[in-house]
mmCIF file of C-alpha atoms in Angstrom:
data_model
loop_
_atom_site.group_PDB
_atom_site.id
_atom_site.type_symbol
_atom_site.label_atom_id
_atom_site.label_comp_id
_atom_site.label_asym_id
_atom_site.label_seq_id
_atom_site.Cartn_x
_atom_site.Cartn_y
_atom_site.Cartn_z
ATOM 1 C CA VAL A 1 -9.831 -9.098 23.044
ATOM 2 C CA PRO A 2 -11.043 -11.440 21.029
ATOM 3 C CA PRO A 3 -8.604 -14.470 20.274
ATOM 4 C CA GLU A 4 -6.023 -13.657 17.561
ATOM 5 C CA PRO A 5 -4.901 -16.431 15.015
ATOM 6 C CA LYS A 6 -1.928 -18.211 16.238
ATOM 7 C CA GLY A 7 1.047 -16.987 14.104
ATOM 8 C CA PRO A 8 1.145 -14.862 10.907
ATOM 9 C CA VAL A 9 -1.655 -13.582 9.422
ATOM 10 C CA PRO A 10 -2.364 -14.950 5.643
ATOM 11 C CA ALA A 11 -1.965 -13.327 2.469
ATOM 12 C CA HIS A 12 -5.135 -13.079 -0.149
ATOM 13 C CA ASP A 13 -2.491 -13.066 -3.080
ATOM 14 C CA GLY A 14 -1.222 -16.830 -2.257
ATOM 15 C CA ARG A 15 1.680 -15.797 -0.663
ATOM 16 C CA ARG A 16 2.545 -14.724 3.150
ATOM 17 C CA VAL A 17 2.452 -12.149 5.095
ATOM 18 C CA ALA A 18 5.556 -11.556 6.606
ATOM 19 C CA PRO A 19 6.840 -9.425 9.964
ATOM 20 C CA PHE A 20 6.669 -6.178 10.201
ATOM 21 C CA GLY A 21 10.447 -6.199 11.907
ATOM 22 C CA ASN A 22 11.016 -3.047 13.662
ATOM 23 C CA PRO A 23 8.908 -0.379 11.801
ATOM 24 C CA ARG A 24 8.615 3.510 12.037
ATOM 25 C CA ILE A 25 6.086 5.440 11.257
ATOM 26 C CA GLU A 26 5.005 9.040 10.699
ATOM 27 C CA ALA A 27 2.418 10.851 10.941
ATOM 28 C CA MET A 28 -1.334 9.671 11.597
ATOM 29 C CA LEU A 29 -4.351 9.129 13.909
ATOM 30 C CA GLU A 30 -7.288 10.363 15.601
ATOM 31 C CA ALA A 31 -9.149 7.258 17.087
ATOM 32 C CA PRO A 32 -12.991 6.614 16.849
ATOM 33 C CA ARG A 33 -14.981 7.045 19.482
ATOM 34 C CA GLY A 34 -16.308 3.101 19.045
ATOM 35 C CA LEU A 35 -12.403 2.860 20.104
ATOM 36 C CA SER A 36 -13.749 3.095 23.276
ATOM 37 C CA HIS A 37 -15.880 0.643 23.109
ATOM 38 C CA PRO A 38 -15.122 -2.578 25.533
ATOM 39 C CA GLN A 39 -15.796 -5.536 22.602
ATOM 40 C CA THR A 40 -13.217 -3.488 20.560
ATOM 41 C CA SER A 41 -11.733 -6.392 18.091
ATOM 42 C CA PHE A 42 -7.725 -6.568 16.897
ATOM 43 C CA ILE A 43 -8.003 -7.762 13.392
ATOM 44 C CA GLY A 44 -5.106 -8.758 12.057
ATOM 45 C CA THR A 45 -1.187 -9.099 14.352
ATOM 46 C CA VAL A 46 1.251 -6.535 15.142
ATOM 47 C CA CYS A 47 5.047 -7.394 15.325
ATOM 48 C CA GLN A 48 7.465 -4.571 17.392
ATOM 49 C CA GLY A 49 10.938 -5.618 17.185
ATOM 50 C CA ILE A 50 11.759 -9.397 17.801
ATOM 51 C CA HIS A 51 8.831 -9.419 20.558
ATOM 52 C CA HIS A 52 5.305 -8.554 20.068
ATOM 53 C CA THR A 53 3.401 -7.061 24.228
ATOM 54 C CA PRO A 54 0.073 -8.309 23.895
ATOM 55 C CA PHE A 55 -2.226 -5.018 23.787
ATOM 56 C CA ARG A 56 -2.899 -2.809 26.804
ATOM 57 C CA ALA A 57 -5.681 -0.512 27.639
ATOM 58 C CA ALA A 58 -3.180 2.914 28.071
ATOM 59 C CA HIS A 59 -6.030 3.958 31.331
ATOM 60 C CA ALA A 60 -6.080 0.203 32.297
ATOM 61 C CA PRO A 61 -5.781 0.198 36.368
ATOM 62 C CA LYS A 62 -2.413 -0.149 37.055
ATOM 63 C CA ASN A 63 -0.896 -3.566 39.021
ATOM 64 C CA PRO A 64 1.497 -3.498 41.940
ATOM 65 C CA ASN A 65 3.357 -6.462 40.403
ATOM 66 C CA ASP A 66 3.579 -4.559 36.606
ATOM 67 C CA SER A 67 7.023 -3.265 36.473
ATOM 68 C CA PHE A 68 6.833 -2.482 32.700
ATOM 69 C CA LYS A 69 7.880 1.309 31.460
ATOM 70 C CA ARG A 70 5.775 3.125 28.869
ATOM 71 C CA GLN A 71 7.831 5.063 26.851
ATOM 72 C CA THR A 72 5.336 7.750 24.796
ATOM 73 C CA THR A 73 6.361 9.003 21.346
ATOM 74 C CA ASN A 74 4.859 11.631 19.136
ATOM 75 C CA HIS A 75 2.805 9.950 16.726
ATOM 76 C CA HIS A 76 0.947 12.330 13.729
ATOM 77 C CA THR A 77 -2.907 12.355 13.031
ATOM 78 C CA VAL A 78 -3.354 12.520 9.444
ATOM 79 C CA LYS A 79 -7.017 11.910 8.964
ATOM 80 C CA ASN A 80 -9.912 12.203 11.423
ATOM 81 C CA ASP A 81 -13.763 12.159 11.252
ATOM 82 C CA HIS A 82 -14.692 11.348 14.322
ATOM 83 C CA LYS A 83 -14.176 12.383 18.111
ATOM 84 C CA THR A 84 -11.241 12.159 20.791
ATOM 85 C CA ILE A 85 -11.785 8.091 22.654
ATOM 86 C CA ASP A 86 -12.970 8.504 26.073
ATOM 87 C CA LEU A 87 -12.013 5.723 27.748
ATOM 88 C CA GLU A 88 -15.304 4.436 29.786
ATOM 89 C CA THR A 89 -14.443 2.627 33.433
ATOM 90 C CA ARG A 90 -15.349 -0.261 31.927
ATOM 91 C CA LEU A 91 -12.981 -0.867 29.275
ATOM 92 C CA GLN A 92 -10.485 -0.026 31.762
ATOM 93 C CA LYS A 93 -11.728 -3.505 34.570
ATOM 94 C CA ARG A 94 -12.491 -5.842 31.054
ATOM 95 C CA ALA A 95 -8.854 -4.552 29.923
ATOM 96 C CA TRP A 96 -7.065 -5.599 33.194
ATOM 97 C CA ARG A 97 -9.093 -8.653 33.153
ATOM 98 C CA ASN A 98 -8.698 -9.750 29.909
ATOM 99 C CA ARG A 99 -5.013 -9.342 30.300
ATOM 100 C CA ASP A 100 -4.052 -13.458 31.237
ATOM 101 C CA LYS A 101 -6.127 -14.295 28.365
ATOM 102 C CA ALA A 102 -4.645 -12.143 25.909
ATOM 103 C CA ASN A 103 -1.212 -13.123 26.898
ATOM 104 C CA ASP A 104 -2.421 -16.382 25.548
ATOM 105 C CA ASP A 105 -4.078 -15.537 22.328
ATOM 106 C CA ILE A 106 -1.669 -13.437 20.874
ATOM 107 C CA THR A 107 1.376 -15.227 20.222
ATOM 108 C CA SER A 108 4.916 -13.146 20.323
ATOM 109 C CA SER A 109 6.704 -13.320 16.624
ATOM 110 C CA HIS A 110 10.366 -13.628 15.607
ATOM 111 C CA CYS A 111 11.260 -10.688 12.789
ATOM 112 C CA SER A 112 14.293 -11.420 11.817
ATOM 113 C CA ARG A 113 13.278 -13.182 8.241
ATOM 114 C CA PRO A 114 9.785 -12.867 6.201
ATOM 115 C CA LEU A 115 7.536 -15.472 6.232
ATOM 116 C CA SER A 116 8.107 -18.282 2.867
ATOM 117 C CA SER A 117 4.583 -19.191 0.389
ATOM 118 C CA SER A 118 4.630 -22.028 2.406
ATOM 119 C CA GLN A 119 3.591 -20.517 5.953
ATOM 120 C CA THR A 120 0.211 -18.485 6.104
ATOM 121 C CA THR A 121 -2.221 -16.177 3.828
ATOM 122 C CA THR A 122 -3.726 -13.513 4.724
ATOM 123 C CA ARG A 123 -7.898 -13.833 3.172
ATOM 124 C CA PRO A 124 -10.164 -10.638 3.372
ATOM 125 C CA ASP A 125 -13.184 -13.345 3.520
ATOM 126 C CA ARG A 126 -11.949 -14.852 7.082
ATOM 127 C CA THR A 127 -11.225 -11.317 8.232
ATOM 128 C CA ARG A 128 -14.791 -9.898 6.802
ATOM 129 C CA PRO A 129 -17.306 -11.672 9.559
ATOM 130 C CA ALA A 130 -15.156 -11.006 12.360
ATOM 131 C CA ALA A 131 -14.347 -6.917 11.587
ATOM 132 C CA ARG A 132 -18.744 -7.009 11.295
ATOM 133 C CA LYS A 133 -19.318 -8.462 14.785
ATOM 134 C CA ALA A 134 -16.609 -5.910 16.376
ATOM 135 C CA ASP A 135 -17.377 -2.515 18.048
ATOM 136 C CA ALA A 136 -14.627 -1.067 15.863
ATOM 137 C CA VAL A 137 -11.765 -2.397 14.063
ATOM 138 C CA ILE A 138 -7.649 -1.725 13.965
ATOM 139 C CA PHE A 139 -5.563 -2.591 11.430
ATOM 140 C CA VAL A 140 -1.989 -2.848 11.743
ATOM 141 C CA GLY A 141 0.193 -3.254 8.715
ATOM 142 C CA GLY A 142 2.669 -1.104 6.200
ATOM 143 C CA LEU A 143 6.096 -2.043 5.090
ATOM 144 C CA ASN A 144 8.794 -4.309 6.325
ATOM 145 C CA LYS A 145 12.605 -4.338 6.022
ATOM 146 C CA SER A 146 12.550 -6.938 3.103
ATOM 147 C CA ASN A 147 14.107 -6.240 -0.291
ATOM 148 C CA HIS A 148 12.248 -3.330 -2.222
ATOM 149 C CA GLN A 149 10.026 -2.123 0.446
ATOM 150 C CA ASP A 150 11.687 -0.143 3.591
ATOM 151 C CA CYS A 151 15.271 -1.245 2.923
ATOM 152 C CA GLU A 152 18.794 0.217 2.394
ATOM 153 C CA GLY A 153 19.908 -2.155 -0.759
ATOM 154 C CA ASP A 154 16.587 -1.641 -3.382
ATOM 155 C CA ASP A 155 13.945 0.806 -4.609
ATOM 156 C CA ARG A 156 10.374 0.136 -3.954
ATOM 157 C CA LEU A 157 8.818 -1.626 -6.759
ATOM 158 C CA GLN A 158 5.236 -0.341 -5.664
ATOM 159 C CA TYR A 159 3.707 2.369 -4.338
ATOM 160 C CA GLY A 160 1.211 0.293 -2.831
ATOM 161 C CA LEU A 161 1.689 -2.170 0.572
ATOM 162 C CA PRO A 162 2.702 -5.056 -0.435
ATOM 163 C CA TYR A 163 1.018 -8.891 0.770
ATOM 164 C CA ALA A 164 -2.528 -7.746 -0.420
ATOM 165 C CA GLN A 165 -3.081 -5.198 2.466
ATOM 166 C CA ASP A 166 -4.961 -3.191 0.051
ATOM 167 C CA LYS A 167 -7.197 -5.720 -0.631
ATOM 168 C CA VAL A 168 -7.575 -6.753 2.894
ATOM 169 C CA ILE A 169 -8.121 -3.224 4.051
ATOM 170 C CA GLY A 170 -10.784 -2.326 1.517
ATOM 171 C CA ALA A 171 -12.641 -5.568 2.488
ATOM 172 C CA LEU A 172 -12.796 -4.132 6.592
ATOM 173 C CA ALA A 173 -14.151 -0.921 5.460
ATOM 174 C CA GLU A 174 -16.696 -2.297 3.533
ATOM 175 C CA ALA A 175 -17.423 -4.728 6.702
ATOM 176 C CA ASN A 176 -16.928 -2.075 9.358
ATOM 177 C CA PRO A 177 -16.896 1.784 8.683
ATOM 178 C CA ASN A 178 -15.776 2.163 12.130
ATOM 179 C CA LEU A 179 -12.279 1.409 10.736
ATOM 180 C CA ALA A 180 -8.179 2.940 12.238
ATOM 181 C CA VAL A 181 -5.483 2.152 9.876
ATOM 182 C CA VAL A 182 -1.660 2.122 11.362
ATOM 183 C CA ILE A 183 0.680 2.674 8.888
ATOM 184 C CA VAL A 184 4.119 0.564 9.677
ATOM 185 C CA SER A 185 6.899 2.256 7.212
ATOM 186 C CA GLY A 186 9.562 4.351 6.642
ATOM 187 C CA ASN A 187 8.215 6.960 3.997
ATOM 188 C CA ALA A 188 4.765 7.066 1.895
ATOM 189 C CA VAL A 189 2.439 4.730 0.847
ATOM 190 C CA ALA A 190 -0.831 4.707 -1.676
ATOM 191 C CA MET A 191 -4.068 4.874 0.055
ATOM 192 C CA PRO A 192 -6.450 3.805 -2.315
ATOM 193 C CA TRP A 193 -8.871 3.085 0.483
ATOM 194 C CA ILE A 194 -8.519 6.396 2.052
ATOM 195 C CA GLY A 195 -12.247 7.778 1.479
ATOM 196 C CA ARG A 196 -13.513 4.986 3.440
ATOM 197 C CA VAL A 197 -11.207 4.949 6.574
ATOM 198 C CA PRO A 198 -11.904 7.616 8.851
ATOM 199 C CA ALA A 199 -8.519 7.113 10.794
ATOM 200 C CA VAL A 200 -5.458 6.327 10.005
ATOM 201 C CA LEU A 201 -1.670 6.599 12.066
ATOM 202 C CA GLU A 202 1.427 6.759 10.918
ATOM 203 C CA ALA A 203 3.472 5.287 12.997
ATOM 204 C CA TRP A 204 7.067 4.932 11.243
ATOM 205 C CA PHE A 205 9.519 2.606 13.037
ATOM 206 C CA SER A 206 8.867 3.312 16.761
ATOM 207 C CA GLY A 207 11.609 0.805 18.603
ATOM 208 C CA SER A 208 11.091 -1.546 21.157
ATOM 209 C CA GLU A 209 8.211 0.452 23.051
ATOM 210 C CA ALA A 210 6.720 1.317 20.256
ATOM 211 C CA GLY A 211 3.757 -0.794 21.097
ATOM 212 C CA ASN A 212 3.059 0.893 24.302
ATOM 213 C CA ALA A 213 3.644 4.299 22.683
ATOM 214 C CA LEU A 214 0.994 3.299 20.394
ATOM 215 C CA ALA A 215 -1.474 1.987 22.823
ATOM 216 C CA ASP A 216 -1.075 5.443 24.404
ATOM 217 C CA VAL A 217 -2.231 7.203 21.150
ATOM 218 C CA VAL A 218 -4.752 5.053 20.723
ATOM 219 C CA PHE A 219 -6.897 5.043 23.760
ATOM 220 C CA GLY A 220 -6.097 8.897 24.079
ATOM 221 C CA ALA A 221 -3.361 9.066 27.178
ATOM 222 C CA VAL A 222 -1.926 10.790 25.063
ATOM 223 C CA ASN A 223 -2.645 13.343 22.500
ATOM 224 C CA PRO A 224 -0.502 13.545 19.054
ATOM 225 C CA SER A 225 1.042 16.605 17.790
ATOM 226 C CA GLY A 226 3.628 14.997 14.617
ATOM 227 C CA LYS A 227 3.857 16.683 11.432
ATOM 228 C CA LEU A 228 4.556 15.094 8.985
ATOM 229 C CA PRO A 229 8.402 15.478 7.314
ATOM 230 C CA PHE A 230 8.068 14.826 3.764
ATOM 231 C CA THR A 231 5.035 14.748 1.100
ATOM 232 C CA PHE A 232 2.880 12.227 0.317
ATOM 233 C CA PRO A 233 1.492 11.932 -3.101
ATOM 234 C CA VAL A 234 -1.506 10.661 -4.280
ATOM 235 C CA ARG A 235 0.232 8.710 -7.042
ATOM 236 C CA LEU A 236 4.286 7.564 -7.669
ATOM 237 C CA GLU A 237 3.628 9.823 -10.979
ATOM 238 C CA ASP A 238 2.864 13.424 -8.317
ATOM 239 C CA ASN A 239 6.576 12.792 -7.304
ATOM 240 C CA SER A 240 9.188 14.930 -9.538
ATOM 241 C CA ALA A 241 11.745 12.324 -10.547
ATOM 242 C CA HIS A 242 8.955 9.900 -12.143
ATOM 243 C CA ALA A 243 6.819 12.906 -13.819
ATOM 244 C CA LEU A 244 10.123 13.172 -15.401
ATOM 245 C CA GLY A 245 11.480 9.871 -15.948
ATOM 246 C CA GLU A 246 14.412 9.733 -13.699
ATOM 247 C CA SER A 247 13.085 7.171 -12.196
ATOM 248 C CA PRO A 248 14.199 4.436 -12.050
ATOM 249 C CA GLY A 249 17.886 5.657 -12.426
ATOM 250 C CA SER A 250 20.845 3.729 -13.343
ATOM 251 C CA ASP A 251 24.585 4.148 -12.187
ATOM 252 C CA LYS A 252 24.287 7.597 -13.844
ATOM 253 C CA VAL A 253 21.449 9.800 -12.028
ATOM 254 C CA THR A 254 20.241 13.204 -13.614
ATOM 255 C CA TYR A 255 18.164 15.496 -11.156
ATOM 256 C CA ASN A 256 15.988 17.659 -13.535
ATOM 257 C CA GLU A 257 13.768 18.327 -11.102
ATOM 258 C CA SER A 258 16.655 20.588 -9.852
ATOM 259 C CA ILE A 259 15.269 22.101 -6.238
ATOM 260 C CA PHE A 260 11.679 21.157 -6.943
ATOM 261 C CA VAL A 261 11.072 18.334 -4.923
ATOM 262 C CA GLY A 262 8.242 17.079 -2.111
ATOM 263 C CA TYR A 263 6.297 20.500 -1.806
ATOM 264 C CA ARG A 264 8.005 22.611 -4.148
ATOM 265 C CA TRP A 265 7.130 20.336 -6.557
ATOM 266 C CA HIS A 266 3.617 20.405 -5.525
ATOM 267 C CA ASP A 267 3.187 23.373 -5.312
ATOM 268 C CA LYS A 268 4.763 24.130 -8.796
ATOM 269 C CA GLU A 269 2.707 21.968 -10.666
ATOM 270 C CA GLN A 270 -0.843 23.015 -8.387
ATOM 271 C CA LEU A 271 -0.346 19.050 -7.531
ATOM 272 C CA LYS A 272 -3.219 17.880 -4.508
ATOM 273 C CA PRO A 273 -1.433 15.899 -2.120
ATOM 274 C CA LEU A 274 -2.342 12.690 -0.309
ATOM 275 C CA PHE A 275 -0.976 13.934 2.786
ATOM 276 C CA ALA A 276 1.089 17.206 2.643
ATOM 277 C CA PHE A 277 4.436 17.399 4.291
ATOM 278 C CA GLY A 278 3.669 19.641 7.357
ATOM 279 C CA HIS A 279 0.290 17.654 7.939
ATOM 280 C CA GLY A 280 -0.392 16.436 11.492
ATOM 281 C CA LEU A 281 -3.376 16.508 13.400
ATOM 282 C CA SER A 282 -4.346 15.969 16.980
ATOM 283 C CA TYR A 283 -7.448 15.149 19.495
ATOM 284 C CA THR A 284 -8.488 18.805 19.612
ATOM 285 C CA THR A 285 -8.601 21.556 17.022
ATOM 286 C CA PHE A 286 -6.433 24.518 16.755
ATOM 287 C CA ASP A 287 -7.426 28.147 15.060
ATOM 288 C CA ILE A 288 -4.691 30.380 13.846
ATOM 289 C CA ALA A 289 -5.410 33.940 12.949
ATOM 290 C CA ASN A 290 -4.619 37.876 13.090
ATOM 291 C CA VAL A 291 -1.647 36.886 10.755
ATOM 292 C CA GLN A 292 -0.162 40.087 10.518
ATOM 293 C CA ALA A 293 3.580 41.585 10.258
ATOM 294 C CA ASP A 294 5.087 44.928 12.731
ATOM 295 C CA ARG A 295 6.415 46.767 9.516
ATOM 296 C CA THR A 296 5.776 46.500 5.646
ATOM 297 C CA THR A 297 9.544 46.847 4.573
ATOM 298 C CA LEU A 298 12.899 44.882 5.083
ATOM 299 C CA ALA A 299 16.132 47.021 5.100
ATOM 300 C CA ALA A 300 19.203 45.185 4.232
ATOM 301 C CA ASN A 301 20.367 45.129 7.884
ATOM 302 C CA GLY A 302 17.320 44.998 9.136
ATOM 303 C CA ARG A 303 14.427 42.475 10.399
ATOM 304 C CA ILE A 304 10.665 41.903 10.775
ATOM 305 C CA ARG A 305 8.647 40.074 13.419
ATOM 306 C CA VAL A 306 5.576 38.355 11.793
ATOM 307 C CA SER A 307 2.608 36.888 14.388
ATOM 308 C CA ALA A 308 -0.003 34.675 14.848
ATOM 309 C CA ASP A 309 -2.653 34.248 17.531
ATOM 310 C CA VAL A 310 -3.372 30.289 18.365
ATOM 311 C CA THR A 311 -6.170 28.927 19.977
ATOM 312 C CA ASN A 312 -6.974 25.433 20.817
ATOM 313 C CA THR A 313 -10.709 25.598 20.363
ATOM 314 C CA GLY A 314 -11.227 21.503 21.578
ATOM 315 C CA SER A 315 -12.013 20.376 24.267
ATOM 316 C CA ARG A 316 -8.335 18.800 25.368
ATOM 317 C CA PRO A 317 -4.931 19.764 25.783
ATOM 318 C CA GLY A 318 -3.158 19.885 22.876
ATOM 319 C CA ALA A 319 0.038 21.231 20.813
ATOM 320 C CA GLU A 320 0.206 22.678 17.281
ATOM 321 C CA VAL A 321 3.407 23.175 15.106
ATOM 322 C CA VAL A 322 2.889 26.134 13.277
ATOM 323 C CA GLN A 323 4.518 27.037 10.926
ATOM 324 C CA LEU A 324 6.453 30.129 8.622
ATOM 325 C CA TYR A 325 7.077 29.873 4.539
ATOM 326 C CA ILE A 326 8.476 32.777 2.204
ATOM 327 C CA GLY A 327 7.754 32.900 -1.011
ATOM 328 C CA ASP A 328 9.381 35.728 -3.607
ATOM 329 C CA GLU A 329 7.099 37.097 -5.691
ATOM 330 C CA GLU A 330 9.991 38.080 -8.418
ATOM 331 C CA SER A 331 13.319 36.676 -8.634
ATOM 332 C CA SER A 332 16.114 36.078 -11.588
ATOM 333 C CA LEU A 333 16.155 32.489 -11.024
ATOM 334 C CA PRO A 334 13.034 29.589 -10.546
ATOM 335 C CA ARG A 335 12.471 29.342 -7.143
ATOM 336 C CA PRO A 336 9.687 27.669 -5.098
ATOM 337 C CA VAL A 337 6.301 29.287 -4.568
ATOM 338 C CA LYS A 338 7.457 29.155 -0.574
ATOM 339 C CA GLU A 339 10.087 27.175 1.755
ATOM 340 C CA LEU A 340 10.018 26.696 5.369
ATOM 341 C CA LYS A 341 11.777 29.430 7.371
ATOM 342 C CA GLY A 342 10.716 28.672 10.681
ATOM 343 C CA PHE A 343 8.049 26.617 13.332
ATOM 344 C CA GLN A 344 7.192 26.807 16.899
ATOM 345 C CA LYS A 345 5.534 24.207 19.234
ATOM 346 C CA ILE A 346 2.611 25.753 21.060
ATOM 347 C CA ALA A 347 0.728 23.299 24.137
ATOM 348 C CA LEU A 348 -2.382 24.881 25.013
ATOM 349 C CA ASP A 349 -5.274 24.010 27.802
ATOM 350 C CA PRO A 350 -8.627 24.112 25.588
ATOM 351 C CA GLY A 351 -9.974 27.563 25.048
ATOM 352 C CA GLN A 352 -6.142 28.924 25.520
ATOM 353 C CA THR A 353 -4.511 31.548 23.090
ATOM 354 C CA GLN A 354 -1.243 33.054 22.237
ATOM 355 C CA THR A 355 0.800 34.695 19.971
ATOM 356 C CA VAL A 356 3.582 32.772 18.534
ATOM 357 C CA THR A 357 5.956 35.474 17.117
ATOM 358 C CA PHE A 358 8.245 34.598 13.905
ATOM 359 C CA GLU A 359 11.399 37.154 13.128
ATOM 360 C CA ILE A 360 12.566 37.428 9.849
ATOM 361 C CA THR A 361 15.865 38.768 8.521
ATOM 362 C CA PRO A 362 17.088 39.254 4.721
ATOM 363 C CA ASP A 363 19.686 35.773 5.304
ATOM 364 C CA MET A 364 15.999 34.084 5.651
ATOM 365 C CA LEU A 365 15.597 35.639 1.992
ATOM 366 C CA GLN A 366 19.071 34.786 -0.189
ATOM 367 C CA TYR A 367 19.167 31.413 -2.824
ATOM 368 C CA TYR A 368 21.956 30.507 -4.007
ATOM 369 C CA ASP A 369 23.335 31.833 -7.277
ATOM 370 C CA ASP A 370 25.808 29.471 -9.096
ATOM 371 C CA ALA A 371 26.733 31.516 -12.154
ATOM 372 C CA ARG A 372 28.134 34.335 -9.320
ATOM 373 C CA GLY A 373 28.793 31.632 -6.616
ATOM 374 C CA ALA A 374 27.351 33.255 -3.624
ATOM 375 C CA TRP A 375 24.519 33.577 -1.765
ATOM 376 C CA VAL A 376 21.836 36.678 -3.445
ATOM 377 C CA ALA A 377 18.654 38.054 -1.651
ATOM 378 C CA GLU A 378 16.757 40.453 -4.127
ATOM 379 C CA PRO A 379 15.591 42.839 -3.509
ATOM 380 C CA GLY A 380 11.600 43.656 -4.262
ATOM 381 C CA ALA A 381 8.179 41.789 -3.061
ATOM 382 C CA PHE A 382 8.067 38.531 -0.189
ATOM 383 C CA THR A 383 5.028 36.819 0.961
ATOM 384 C CA ALA A 384 4.855 35.341 4.272
ATOM 385 C CA TYR A 385 2.296 32.265 4.478
ATOM 386 C CA VAL A 386 2.085 31.104 8.672
ATOM 387 C CA GLY A 387 -0.335 27.896 8.853
ATOM 388 C CA ALA A 388 -0.309 24.136 10.198
ATOM 389 C CA ALA A 389 0.735 22.309 7.028
ATOM 390 C CA SER A 390 2.334 23.408 3.501
ATOM 391 C CA ASP A 391 -1.290 23.122 2.326
ATOM 392 C CA ASP A 392 -3.202 24.440 4.827
ATOM 393 C CA ILE A 393 -2.127 28.101 4.785
ATOM 394 C CA ARG A 394 -4.312 30.543 7.476
ATOM 395 C CA GLY A 395 -2.801 33.797 6.777
ATOM 396 C CA ILE A 396 0.074 35.873 5.285
ATOM 397 C CA ALA A 397 1.841 39.121 5.547
ATOM 398 C CA ARG A 398 3.350 41.212 2.584
ATOM 399 C CA PHE A 399 6.673 42.811 2.659
ATOM 400 C CA GLU A 400 9.351 44.398 0.550
ATOM 401 C CA LEU A 401 13.385 43.779 1.022
ATOM 402 C CA LYS A 402 14.952 47.221 -0.130
#
């Protein structure tokens, strides 16, 4: 691992990069095969909590005197153009030999406050040469707990990444196409560079063991299987509150978007998201097929079972989250195109197939009628959608509520 510059990474626009505090991340990473090469470089500074543990390869030989504990978390893969990491023996040996050197090269950072403009700056012209020489580049960035970022007291002022990080990522992508971007944030961010980056990992704020967990995911010790809990819009204006002019708000807030938030708004307006609600990839692939219902009518006191066959079509064990959405084809009041009504996480070995089954009852079809002050399930036609994300539906089953 080449030496890192002492202290925080410099900022391109003259301001200083603030440490990332104790950030959390959601959804993303399929690591490129190039990350298994022994000359993999880290370009940038990683800071989790108040102490940054130097990089260790996830499969490096264990030192009997090393008593550290590694805690893994589910991370969510959102983009992948490459196959699974397969660590080579030489990387394992090199990682252990370089452990002591890495301890000297990477400085621990305190993350209690952002840096001032009198400290360091991040300059793409300084990162490009190192990126060109590397076989692969991992950029770790995102938001921190400063005002107007991932804080509780202020709204964000921009959808893009602060501290000119988008410019740095763009420069790294030009210098080395084998680039993985790790985003540390508590919410969605713009990704104007997404077409040039083959791998993106949303890591959220993962706590004190985030460094070890991240290394396990990046180097393939853990196969990620998480899913995004909200929609990543392409641009801020694709968010319902912004589209309807209700943001930024004031002391008095009007929710003109009603129930149409997140994927419900994107479905209604037929907007393509950056990454959809429920999206998440892994180091293997899954086929969801043969979606069918055991009956076509649902009585007021009855139930319908919708099933699907899930097959691991990749080369390593993994888990998929199969999702059930239901749409009301005709309603007295406005309703979403579809709504999440259930999900099941299923672990499969390569080539293994298993059937998942969802049970639908009339109460799952209800909506609240404010005029009547009651929950109502109107008789009529409904559609059950089964898939891997809100925008990745693999099959449907139609039925009628009597």
